[in-house]
CSV table of C-alpha atoms in Angstrom, one decimal:
chain,number,residue,atom,x,y,z
V,163,MET,CA,3.5,9.3,-49.1
V,164,THR,CA,4.0,8.6,-45.5
V,165,THR,CA,1.2,8.1,-43.0
V,166,GLU,CA,1.7,9.9,-39.8
V,167,VAL,CA,0.1,8.0,-36.9
V,168,LYS,CA,-1.0,10.5,-34.3
V,169,PRO,CA,-2.5,9.2,-31.1
V,170,SER,CA,-6.3,9.6,-31.1
V,171,THR,CA,-8.2,11.8,-28.7
V,172,ARG,CA,-9.1,8.6,-26.8
V,173,GLU,CA,-5.5,7.5,-26.6
V,174,ARG,CA,-4.3,10.8,-25.4
V,175,LEU,CA,-6.9,10.9,-22.7
V,176,LEU,CA,-6.1,7.4,-21.5
V,177,GLU,CA,-2.4,8.2,-21.5
V,178,ALA,CA,-2.9,11.4,-19.5
V,179,ALA,CA,-5.2,9.5,-17.0
V,180,ALA,CA,-2.6,6.8,-16.5
V,181,THR,CA,0.3,9.1,-16.2
V,182,LEU,CA,-1.3,11.7,-14.0
V,183,THR,CA,-3.2,9.4,-11.6
V,184,TYR,CA,0.0,7.4,-11.1
V,185,ARG,CA,2.0,10.5,-10.4
V,186,ASP,CA,-0.6,12.6,-8.5
V,187,GLY,CA,-3.3,10.2,-7.4
V,188,VAL,CA,-6.9,9.4,-8.4
V,189,GLY,CA,-8.1,12.7,-7.1
V,190,ILE,CA,-6.6,14.5,-10.2
V,191,GLY,CA,-9.2,16.9,-11.6
V,192,ILE,CA,-10.9,16.6,-15.0
V,193,ASP,CA,-9.4,20.0,-16.0
V,194,ALA,CA,-5.9,18.8,-15.4
V,195,LEU,CA,-6.5,15.6,-17.4
V,196,CYS,CA,-8.0,17.5,-20.3
V,197,LYS,CA,-5.2,20.0,-20.3
V,198,ALA,CA,-2.5,17.3,-20.3
V,199,ALA,CA,-4.2,15.4,-23.1
V,200,GLY,CA,-4.9,18.6,-25.1
V,201,VAL,CA,-8.5,17.7,-25.2
V,202,SER,CA,-11.7,19.6,-24.4
V,203,LYS,CA,-14.1,18.5,-21.6
V,204,ARG,CA,-16.8,18.1,-24.3
V,205,SER,CA,-14.6,15.6,-26.1
V,206,LEU,CA,-13.8,13.7,-22.9
V,207,TYR,CA,-17.5,13.3,-22.1
V,208,GLN,CA,-18.3,12.2,-25.7
V,209,LEU,CA,-15.8,9.4,-25.2
V,210,PHE,CA,-16.2,8.5,-21.6
V,211,GLU,CA,-19.4,8.6,-19.5
V,212,SER,CA,-17.5,9.8,-16.4
V,213,LYS,CA,-14.1,10.3,-14.9
V,214,ASP,CA,-14.6,7.0,-13.1
V,215,GLU,CA,-15.0,5.3,-16.5
V,216,LEU,CA,-11.9,7.0,-17.9
V,217,LEU,CA,-9.9,5.9,-14.9
V,218,ALA,CA,-11.1,2.3,-15.1
V,219,THR,CA,-10.4,2.1,-18.8
V,220,SER,CA,-6.9,3.6,-18.3
V,221,LEU,CA,-6.1,0.9,-15.7
V,222,GLU,CA,-7.5,-1.8,-18.0
V,223,GLU,CA,-5.3,-0.6,-20.9
V,224,ARG,CA,-2.2,-0.7,-18.8
V,225,ALA,CA,-2.9,-4.3,-17.7
V,226,SER,CA,-1.1,-6.0,-20.6
V,227,ALA,CA,2.0,-3.8,-20.0
V,228,PHE,CA,1.8,-4.7,-16.3
V,229,VAL,CA,1.7,-8.4,-17.2
V,230,THR,CA,4.5,-8.4,-19.8
V,231,GLY,CA,6.6,-6.3,-17.6
V,232,LEU,CA,6.5,-8.8,-14.8
V,233,LEU,CA,5.6,-12.3,-15.9
V,234,PRO,CA,7.9,-14.6,-17.9
V,235,PRO,CA,6.8,-15.9,-21.3
V,236,ALA,CA,4.7,-19.1,-21.2
V,237,ASP,CA,6.7,-22.3,-21.4
V,238,ASP,CA,10.1,-20.6,-21.3
V,239,GLY,CA,11.7,-23.8,-20.2
V,240,ARG,CA,12.6,-22.5,-16.7
V,241,SER,CA,11.4,-24.1,-13.5
V,242,PRO,CA,8.4,-22.8,-11.6
V,243,ARG,CA,10.7,-21.5,-8.9
V,244,GLU,CA,12.8,-19.5,-11.5
V,245,ARG,CA,9.6,-18.2,-13.1
V,246,ILE,CA,8.3,-16.9,-9.8
V,247,LEU,CA,11.7,-15.3,-9.0
V,248,HIS,CA,11.6,-13.7,-12.4
V,249,VAL,CA,8.6,-11.6,-11.3
V,250,PHE,CA,10.4,-10.3,-8.3
V,251,ASP,CA,13.6,-9.6,-10.3
V,252,GLN,CA,11.4,-7.5,-12.6
V,253,LEU,CA,9.8,-5.7,-9.7
V,254,GLU,CA,13.2,-5.0,-8.2
V,255,GLU,CA,14.4,-3.5,-11.5
V,256,GLN,CA,11.3,-1.4,-12.0
V,257,ALA,CA,11.5,-0.1,-8.5
V,258,GLY,CA,14.9,1.2,-9.1
V,259,ALA,CA,13.6,3.8,-11.6
V,260,PRO,CA,13.1,7.3,-10.3
V,261,GLU,CA,9.6,7.5,-11.6
V,262,PHE,CA,8.5,4.4,-9.7
V,263,HIS,CA,5.7,5.1,-7.2
V,264,GLY,CA,4.7,1.5,-6.4
V,265,CYS,CA,2.1,-0.7,-8.0
V,266,ARG,CA,-0.6,1.4,-9.7
V,267,TYR,CA,-3.3,-1.2,-9.1
V,268,LEU,CA,-2.6,-1.3,-5.3
V,269,ALA,CA,-2.4,2.5,-5.2
V,270,ALA,CA,-5.7,3.0,-7.0
V,271,GLN,CA,-7.5,0.7,-4.6
V,272,ILE,CA,-6.0,2.3,-1.5
V,273,GLU,CA,-6.8,5.8,-2.8
V,274,LEU,CA,-10.3,5.0,-4.0
V,275,LYS,CA,-11.3,3.3,-0.8
V,276,ASP,CA,-14.3,1.9,-2.5
V,277,GLN,CA,-14.1,-1.7,-3.8
V,278,SER,CA,-17.2,-1.2,-5.9
V,279,HIS,CA,-15.7,1.6,-7.9
V,280,PRO,CA,-15.2,0.5,-11.6
V,281,ALA,CA,-11.4,1.3,-11.4
V,282,SER,CA,-11.1,-0.8,-8.1
V,283,GLN,CA,-12.7,-3.7,-9.9
V,284,VAL,CA,-10.3,-3.5,-12.8
V,285,ALA,CA,-7.4,-3.3,-10.3
V,286,ARG,CA,-8.7,-6.2,-8.3
V,287,ARG,CA,-8.9,-8.4,-11.4
V,288,VAL,CA,-5.4,-7.5,-12.7
V,289,LYS,CA,-3.9,-8.3,-9.3
V,290,GLY,CA,-6.0,-11.4,-9.0
V,291,ASN,CA,-4.4,-12.6,-12.2
V,292,LEU,CA,-1.0,-12.2,-10.7
V,293,THR,CA,-2.0,-14.3,-7.7
V,294,ALA,CA,-3.4,-16.9,-10.1
V,295,PHE,CA,0.0,-17.0,-11.9
V,296,PHE,CA,1.7,-17.6,-8.6
V,297,ARG,CA,-0.7,-20.3,-7.7
V,298,ALA,CA,-0.3,-22.1,-11.0
V,299,GLU,CA,3.5,-22.0,-10.7
V,300,ALA,CA,3.3,-23.2,-7.1
V,301,GLU,CA,1.1,-26.2,-8.2
V,302,GLN,CA,3.5,-26.9,-11.1
V,303,GLY,CA,6.5,-26.8,-8.7
V,304,GLU,CA,4.7,-29.0,-6.2
V,305,ALA,CA,4.6,-26.5,-3.4
V,306,SER,CA,3.3,-28.0,-0.2
V,307,HIS,CA,0.5,-25.5,0.0
V,308,PRO,CA,0.1,-23.8,-3.3
V,309,ASP,CA,-2.7,-21.5,-2.2
V,310,LEU,CA,-0.8,-20.3,0.8
V,311,LEU,CA,2.3,-19.7,-1.2
V,312,ALA,CA,0.4,-17.7,-3.8
V,313,ARG,CA,-1.1,-15.5,-1.1
V,314,GLN,CA,2.3,-15.1,0.6
V,315,LEU,CA,3.9,-14.0,-2.7
V,316,SER,CA,1.1,-11.6,-3.4
V,317,MET,CA,1.5,-10.1,0.0
V,318,VAL,CA,5.3,-9.7,-0.4
V,319,PHE,CA,4.7,-8.2,-3.9
V,320,ASP,CA,2.4,-5.6,-2.5
V,321,GLY,CA,4.5,-4.9,0.6
V,322,ALA,CA,7.7,-4.6,-1.5
V,323,SER,CA,6.2,-2.4,-4.2
V,324,ALA,CA,4.5,-0.1,-1.6
V,325,ARG,CA,7.6,0.3,0.4
V,326,ALA,CA,9.8,1.0,-2.6
V,327,GLY,CA,7.1,3.4,-3.9
V,328,ILE,CA,7.1,5.5,-0.8
V,329,GLU,CA,10.9,5.3,-0.6
V,330,ALA,CA,10.7,3.5,2.8
V,331,ASP,CA,13.1,0.8,1.5
V,332,LYS,CA,15.0,-0.4,-1.5
V,333,LEU,CA,14.3,-3.9,-2.8
V,334,THR,CA,17.9,-4.9,-3.4
V,335,GLY,CA,19.0,-7.6,-1.0
V,336,LEU,CA,15.5,-7.8,0.4
V,337,VAL,CA,12.8,-9.1,-1.9
V,338,THR,CA,14.8,-12.0,-3.5
V,339,PRO,CA,16.0,-13.5,-0.2
V,340,THR,CA,12.5,-13.2,1.2
V,341,VAL,CA,10.8,-14.9,-1.7
V,342,ALA,CA,13.6,-17.6,-1.8
V,343,THR,CA,12.9,-18.3,1.9
V,344,LEU,CA,9.2,-18.7,1.3
V,345,LEU,CA,9.8,-20.9,-1.8
V,346,ASP,CA,12.2,-23.1,0.3
V,347,ALA,CA,9.7,-23.4,3.1
V,348,ALA,CA,7.1,-24.6,0.5
V,349,GLY,CA,9.5,-27.2,-0.8
V,350,MET,CA,9.7,-25.6,-4.3
V,351,HIS,CA,13.0,-26.2,-6.1
D,319,MET,CA,-20.8,19.9,40.9
D,320,THR,CA,-19.6,17.8,38.1
D,321,THR,CA,-17.1,18.9,35.6
D,322,GLU,CA,-18.0,18.0,32.1
D,323,VAL,CA,-15.0,17.5,29.9
D,324,LYS,CA,-15.9,18.5,26.4
D,325,PRO,CA,-13.3,18.0,23.7
D,326,SER,CA,-11.7,21.3,22.7
D,327,THR,CA,-12.0,22.7,19.2
D,328,ARG,CA,-8.5,21.5,18.5
D,329,GLU,CA,-9.3,18.0,19.7
D,330,ARG,CA,-12.4,17.9,17.5
D,331,LEU,CA,-10.5,19.0,14.5
D,332,LEU,CA,-7.8,16.4,15.0
D,333,GLU,CA,-10.4,13.7,15.5
D,334,ALA,CA,-12.3,14.7,12.4
D,335,ALA,CA,-9.0,14.8,10.4
D,336,ALA,CA,-7.9,11.4,11.6
D,337,THR,CA,-11.3,9.8,11.0
D,338,LEU,CA,-12.2,11.4,7.6
D,339,THR,CA,-8.7,11.0,6.0
D,340,TYR,CA,-8.6,7.4,7.1
D,341,ARG,CA,-12.1,6.7,5.6
D,342,ASP,CA,-12.0,9.0,2.6
D,343,GLY,CA,-8.4,9.8,1.9
D,344,VAL,CA,-6.1,12.8,2.4
D,345,GLY,CA,-7.9,14.7,-0.4
D,346,ILE,CA,-10.8,15.4,2.0
D,347,GLY,CA,-11.8,19.0,1.8
D,348,ILE,CA,-11.4,21.7,4.5
D,349,ASP,CA,-15.2,22.2,4.4
D,350,ALA,CA,-16.0,18.6,5.2
D,351,LEU,CA,-13.4,18.6,8.0
D,352,CYS,CA,-14.9,21.7,9.6
D,353,LYS,CA,-18.4,20.4,9.2
D,354,ALA,CA,-17.5,17.1,10.8
D,355,ALA,CA,-15.8,18.8,13.7
D,356,GLY,CA,-18.5,21.5,14.1
D,357,VAL,CA,-15.8,24.2,13.8
D,358,SER,CA,-15.6,27.2,11.6
D,359,LYS,CA,-12.8,27.6,9.0
D,360,ARG,CA,-11.7,30.7,10.8
D,361,SER,CA,-11.2,28.6,14.0
D,362,LEU,CA,-9.3,26.0,12.0
D,363,TYR,CA,-6.9,28.5,10.6
D,364,GLN,CA,-6.4,30.1,14.1
D,365,LEU,CA,-5.2,26.7,15.4
D,366,PHE,CA,-3.4,25.3,12.3
D,367,GLU,CA,-1.4,27.0,9.7
D,368,SER,CA,-2.8,24.8,6.9
D,369,LYS,CA,-4.6,21.6,6.1
D,370,ASP,CA,-1.2,20.0,5.7
D,371,GLU,CA,-0.3,20.9,9.3
D,372,LEU,CA,-3.7,19.6,10.6
D,373,LEU,CA,-3.1,16.4,8.8
D,374,ALA,CA,0.5,16.0,10.1
D,375,THR,CA,-0.6,16.7,13.6
D,376,SER,CA,-3.5,14.3,13.4
D,377,LEU,CA,-1.1,11.5,12.3
D,378,GLU,CA,1.3,12.4,15.1
D,379,GLU,CA,-1.5,12.3,17.7
D,380,ARG,CA,-2.5,8.8,16.6
D,381,ALA,CA,1.0,7.5,16.9
D,382,SER,CA,0.8,6.4,20.5
D,383,ALA,CA,-2.4,4.5,19.8
D,384,PHE,CA,-0.7,2.9,16.8
D,385,VAL,CA,2.2,1.8,19.0
D,386,THR,CA,0.1,0.5,22.0
D,387,GLY,CA,-2.3,-1.3,19.6
D,388,LEU,CA,0.5,-3.3,18.1
D,389,LEU,CA,3.6,-3.5,20.3
D,390,PRO,CA,3.9,-5.6,23.4
D,391,PRO,CA,4.8,-3.9,26.7
D,392,ALA,CA,8.5,-3.5,27.3
D,393,ASP,CA,10.1,-6.4,29.2
D,394,ASP,CA,6.9,-8.5,29.3
D,395,GLY,CA,9.0,-11.7,29.9
D,396,ARG,CA,8.2,-13.2,26.5
D,397,SER,CA,10.9,-14.1,24.0
D,398,PRO,CA,11.8,-11.8,21.1
D,399,ARG,CA,10.2,-14.3,18.7
D,400,GLU,CA,6.9,-14.1,20.7
D,401,ARG,CA,7.1,-10.4,20.9
D,402,ILE,CA,7.4,-10.0,17.2
D,403,LEU,CA,4.5,-12.5,16.6
D,404,HIS,CA,2.4,-10.4,19.0
D,405,VAL,CA,2.6,-7.4,16.6
D,406,PHE,CA,1.2,-9.6,13.8
D,407,ASP,CA,-1.5,-11.1,16.0
D,408,GLN,CA,-2.6,-7.6,16.8
D,409,LEU,CA,-2.6,-6.6,13.1
D,410,GLU,CA,-4.6,-9.7,12.3
D,411,GLU,CA,-7.2,-8.9,14.9
D,412,GLN,CA,-7.4,-5.2,13.9
D,413,ALA,CA,-7.7,-6.2,10.2
D,414,GLY,CA,-10.8,-8.2,11.1
D,415,ALA,CA,-12.8,-5.1,12.0
D,416,PRO,CA,-15.2,-3.8,9.3
D,417,GLU,CA,-13.8,-0.3,9.6
D,418,PHE,CA,-10.2,-1.4,8.9
D,419,HIS,CA,-8.8,0.1,5.8
D,420,GLY,CA,-5.1,-0.8,6.2
D,421,CYS,CA,-2.3,1.1,7.9
D,422,ARG,CA,-3.1,4.8,8.0
D,423,TYR,CA,0.6,5.7,7.8
D,424,LEU,CA,1.2,3.7,4.7
D,425,ALA,CA,-2.0,5.0,3.1
D,426,ALA,CA,-1.1,8.6,3.8
D,427,GLN,CA,2.3,8.3,2.2
D,428,ILE,CA,0.9,6.5,-0.9
D,429,GLU,CA,-1.8,9.1,-1.2
D,430,LEU,CA,0.3,12.2,-0.7
D,431,LYS,CA,3.0,11.0,-3.1
D,432,ASP,CA,5.3,13.6,-1.7
D,433,GLN,CA,7.9,12.4,0.9
D,434,SER,CA,8.6,16.0,1.9
D,435,HIS,CA,5.0,16.6,2.9
D,436,PRO,CA,4.9,17.2,6.7
D,437,ALA,CA,2.3,14.3,7.1
D,438,SER,CA,4.5,12.0,5.1
D,439,GLN,CA,7.4,12.8,7.4
D,440,VAL,CA,5.3,12.0,10.5
D,441,ALA,CA,4.2,8.7,8.8
D,442,ARG,CA,7.7,7.8,7.9
D,443,ARG,CA,9.0,8.3,11.5
D,444,VAL,CA,6.1,6.3,13.0
D,445,LYS,CA,6.7,3.4,10.7
D,446,GLY,CA,10.5,3.7,11.1
D,447,ASN,CA,9.9,3.1,14.8
D,448,LEU,CA,8.1,-0.1,14.0
D,449,THR,CA,11.1,-1.3,11.9
D,450,ALA,CA,13.4,-0.3,14.8
D,451,PHE,CA,11.3,-2.4,17.2
D,452,PHE,CA,11.6,-5.4,14.9
D,453,ARG,CA,15.4,-4.8,14.6
D,454,ALA,CA,15.9,-4.5,18.3
D,455,GLU,CA,13.9,-7.8,18.9
D,456,ALA,CA,15.8,-9.5,16.1
D,457,GLU,CA,19.1,-8.6,17.7
D,458,GLN,CA,17.9,-9.7,21.1
D,459,GLY,CA,16.8,-13.0,19.6
D,460,GLU,CA,20.1,-13.4,17.9
D,461,ALA,CA,18.7,-13.4,14.3
D,462,SER,CA,21.4,-14.3,11.8
D,463,HIS,CA,20.8,-10.9,9.9
D,464,PRO,CA,18.8,-8.6,12.2
D,465,ASP,CA,18.7,-5.8,9.7
D,466,LEU,CA,17.4,-8.0,6.9
D,467,LEU,CA,14.8,-9.6,9.2
D,468,ALA,CA,13.5,-6.2,10.3
D,469,ARG,CA,13.1,-5.1,6.7
D,470,GLN,CA,11.3,-8.3,5.8
D,471,LEU,CA,8.9,-8.0,8.7
D,472,SER,CA,8.2,-4.4,7.8
D,473,MET,CA,7.5,-5.4,4.2
D,474,VAL,CA,5.2,-8.2,5.4
D,475,PHE,CA,3.4,-5.8,7.8
D,476,ASP,CA,2.8,-3.3,5.0
D,477,GLY,CA,1.8,-6.0,2.4
D,478,ALA,CA,-0.5,-7.6,4.9
D,479,SER,CA,-2.2,-4.5,6.1
D,480,ALA,CA,-2.6,-3.1,2.5
D,481,ARG,CA,-4.1,-6.3,1.2
D,482,ALA,CA,-6.5,-6.6,4.2
D,483,GLY,CA,-7.4,-2.9,3.8
D,484,ILE,CA,-8.5,-3.3,0.2
D,485,GLU,CA,-10.1,-6.6,0.9
D,486,ALA,CA,-7.8,-8.5,-1.4
D,487,ASP,CA,-7.2,-11.1,1.3
D,488,LYS,CA,-7.8,-11.9,4.9
D,489,LEU,CA,-4.8,-12.3,7.3
D,490,THR,CA,-6.0,-15.4,9.0
D,491,GLY,CA,-3.8,-18.4,8.2
D,492,LEU,CA,-1.5,-16.1,6.2
D,493,VAL,CA,0.4,-13.6,8.2
D,494,THR,CA,1.4,-15.8,11.1
D,495,PRO,CA,2.8,-18.7,9.0
D,496,THR,CA,4.7,-16.2,6.8
D,497,VAL,CA,6.3,-14.4,9.8
D,498,ALA,CA,7.1,-17.8,11.5
D,499,THR,CA,8.9,-18.9,8.3
D,500,LEU,CA,11.0,-15.8,8.2
D,501,LEU,CA,11.8,-16.1,11.9
D,502,ASP,CA,12.7,-19.7,11.5
D,503,ALA,CA,15.0,-18.9,8.5
D,504,ALA,CA,16.7,-16.2,10.6
D,505,GLY,CA,17.3,-18.7,13.4
D,506,MET,CA,15.1,-16.9,15.9
D,507,HIS,CA,13.5,-19.1,18.5
């Protein structure tokens, strides 16, 4: 006997929420979400209190994929400088995909325009962890001002992913030289 | 006799569209726009073919304020380096206002998720002009790679305004040192 593992109703709703809000925006309607997930509204409201909660949970569930897609493994033997550059190499690679529309956590916050929204709070925490990674590596690499460097790298990350997401620019030949310049200026080798 | 200059129906609609989409997003409904402008739907559709056209026109009308709010006057006697820094000083000042939610042209493109939308095309052109300003100053200031520097400055501009807009960071002590580092690396004095 084989066991067929079908995604649960909850999983299908979270997947639909993540996919459709990324592609169409947080304004996507409940009907469209239910239709894409093949789930009734009744089922949705049995699992989630509101669309806001569904949205927040879908961003939360994507956080580990966001982290593993960008950050290097812990203690991989590379220098802090190389570990920071790894994040931007990954971003550059991701931004080359046709379905890339920028960082979902930045987009959610820009679209919601409400920092107290549960989904904004999730997004803020996920991105805060990225800044914390930069800061830890900056300290490890003895950057002259680790806090400033972490803020600069977060700003470049958001600017780069936003511009690639709206097709204003490509990241090749842009993001790596920029980050290298900032790392040099901070004395990180 | 005094002549009272009341804003026309068209002006009120454009003002409402600019204000409400900036505050609430491009998904704002026609009813809310008409209500804020004190205009009937019938009048709206006599003046604009569609909400898309109203949105595009409102972004277009704000373009000159965007430019004068950021760019220095032509031939103001300052060096290209100072003229570029002026833009970021202005951004820092604007970002300090409580009603600042980031660059409206970036937000519109992120929210619309459709680069062929008439409002996205306006936004793209307005921001393209900012990049062109950076490039012209970079050439004037004999930057080593004017095109790269212009792209870097545009990326920092968008990252800075996005992060300030979502209250992820403040720009004080962040944007000026970052731009100065990039200008130094490009050999611009």
